[in-house]
């Protein structure tokens, strides 16, 4: 049960810079009076602002700050709940929102909205709508239960019955289901993407393997063909000693030099013979010297002729000897030349064959390098095969994940059905509806309004009169509607007290006695208030102080002094 103890506020609406303090648990009944605008209803707005961050009436935050001081707006409320003492402080200019439990500030790490959730869900166990259905009944900006739409009626009753946890669970489940659907879609997309990768990778590995094997086989056959060609070229191929050709060349050059020298001497001998022939012919044909015209002695002629002939014969003999040597040398030169030519032909054939072999060897080397690259590519194939194996494993994991997600979705579907408004909550509400209807009719009778009130599980009302005609809430007069609102207010308080988790000591009636209730209705309402237990503190805001003074234990009067509201 929540026991509200103290409410303090300053620079809030029409109050000044000094705190206005109201003890909320001092008396069973307190009458609050004052002229219009004196600040009677300010305590409602202050209490609502402290607990929920918004006023009871339709007032925005900028309007809550006292327009004269325009700063240091502070509201504090103290209460006990859940076995602890709490103090909530909220302010404007500067902005402040603090919750203290047993004198210690509650963790403020979270955002303000989350901090508010801590207050509403974990401490008060009430939201703004539910709080005002249990604590407040008035005409100013108050929406009675019967004027709320069906969904808001449901929220109020769920708070009262403490079953809004199922709505929270349903909200959490919706978020989880949304994430689950996203995961499922992502999983399917991943599987589809992986299937494509797997298919492409398999084709790639198969193509690599096939191409590599066939190409390697063809290249090995080409190497074998080239090796056969090399062997064929090597048949009849004789190695040549190239130094022997050098020797033959040297020998050829020596013989040629000798032949040249002999021909030189032979030529010189021939020239000399021609000179001797001229000399012999001169002496044979001439008896007188053509130069000096002297006669030539026969004995001299004979001597000259014999000597010239003897020299000529010597030269001829030399030439014959030289001709013999020249013939021998020429034959030897021809032999050496022929031998050199044969050797050159052998060398040329050897070189041609070697060039062919070298060409084949280069082709073999190129092909072997290609094969070696293929062997390197085999490592690539193995790597790609490992990638294929990894993709296959990933696919299996994704399929397992898909099965798990499908199983989770099936469980979530069942839980969702249970947490729907038509599920567990409806069953609980149906258990309490007879009690709610019974209590409402009980309070309607106390208020001298003899109708049969019935609320169904869709929170739609049926109200029957004495003649059993069915009516709705809007069919009645304002005074009759107020009796229904009062009956429901006390019903909600009784249900809250039964559930205890949302029960509270505080009840505030804002100008309820001043509105549509007739004298009989006022008396009936007073009787109900008298039946409330000692643990209830009732505050009645009214203009009819002179008529109600004797009916209340305490009285608070608000007045305006120098444009500021204060307690007289």
Short mmCIF file of C-alpha atoms in Angstrom, two decimals, residues 240-253 336-348 351:
data_model
loop_
_atom_site.label_atom_id
_atom_site.label_comp_id
_atom_site.label_asym_id
_atom_site.label_seq_id
_atom_site.Cartn_x
_atom_site.Cartn_y
_atom_site.Cartn_z
CA UNK A 240 83.32 -32.80 -83.42
CA UNK A 241 86.64 -31.81 -81.92
CA UNK A 242 86.77 -28.16 -82.87
CA UNK A 243 90.50 -27.92 -81.97
CA UNK A 244 91.21 -30.29 -84.89
CA UNK A 245 89.62 -27.81 -87.28
CA UNK A 246 91.91 -25.14 -85.83
CA UNK A 247 94.90 -27.40 -86.53
CA UNK A 248 93.71 -28.00 -90.10
CA UNK A 249 93.23 -24.30 -90.57
CA UNK A 250 96.74 -23.62 -89.34
CA UNK A 251 98.13 -26.36 -91.61
CA UNK A 252 96.11 -24.97 -94.58
CA UNK A 253 97.47 -21.51 -93.99
CA UNK A 336 93.53 -30.27 -96.11
CA UNK A 337 90.80 -28.12 -97.70
CA UNK A 338 88.63 -31.16 -98.36
CA UNK A 339 89.20 -32.43 -94.85
CA UNK A 340 88.38 -28.97 -93.43
CA UNK A 341 85.21 -28.75 -95.55
CA UNK A 342 84.12 -32.18 -94.35
CA UNK A 343 84.83 -31.15 -90.79
CA UNK A 344 82.91 -27.88 -91.27
CA UNK A 345 79.97 -29.78 -92.73
CA UNK A 346 80.01 -32.07 -89.70
CA UNK A 347 80.22 -29.08 -87.40
CA UNK A 348 77.44 -27.30 -89.28
CA UNK A 351 75.29 -27.10 -84.77
#
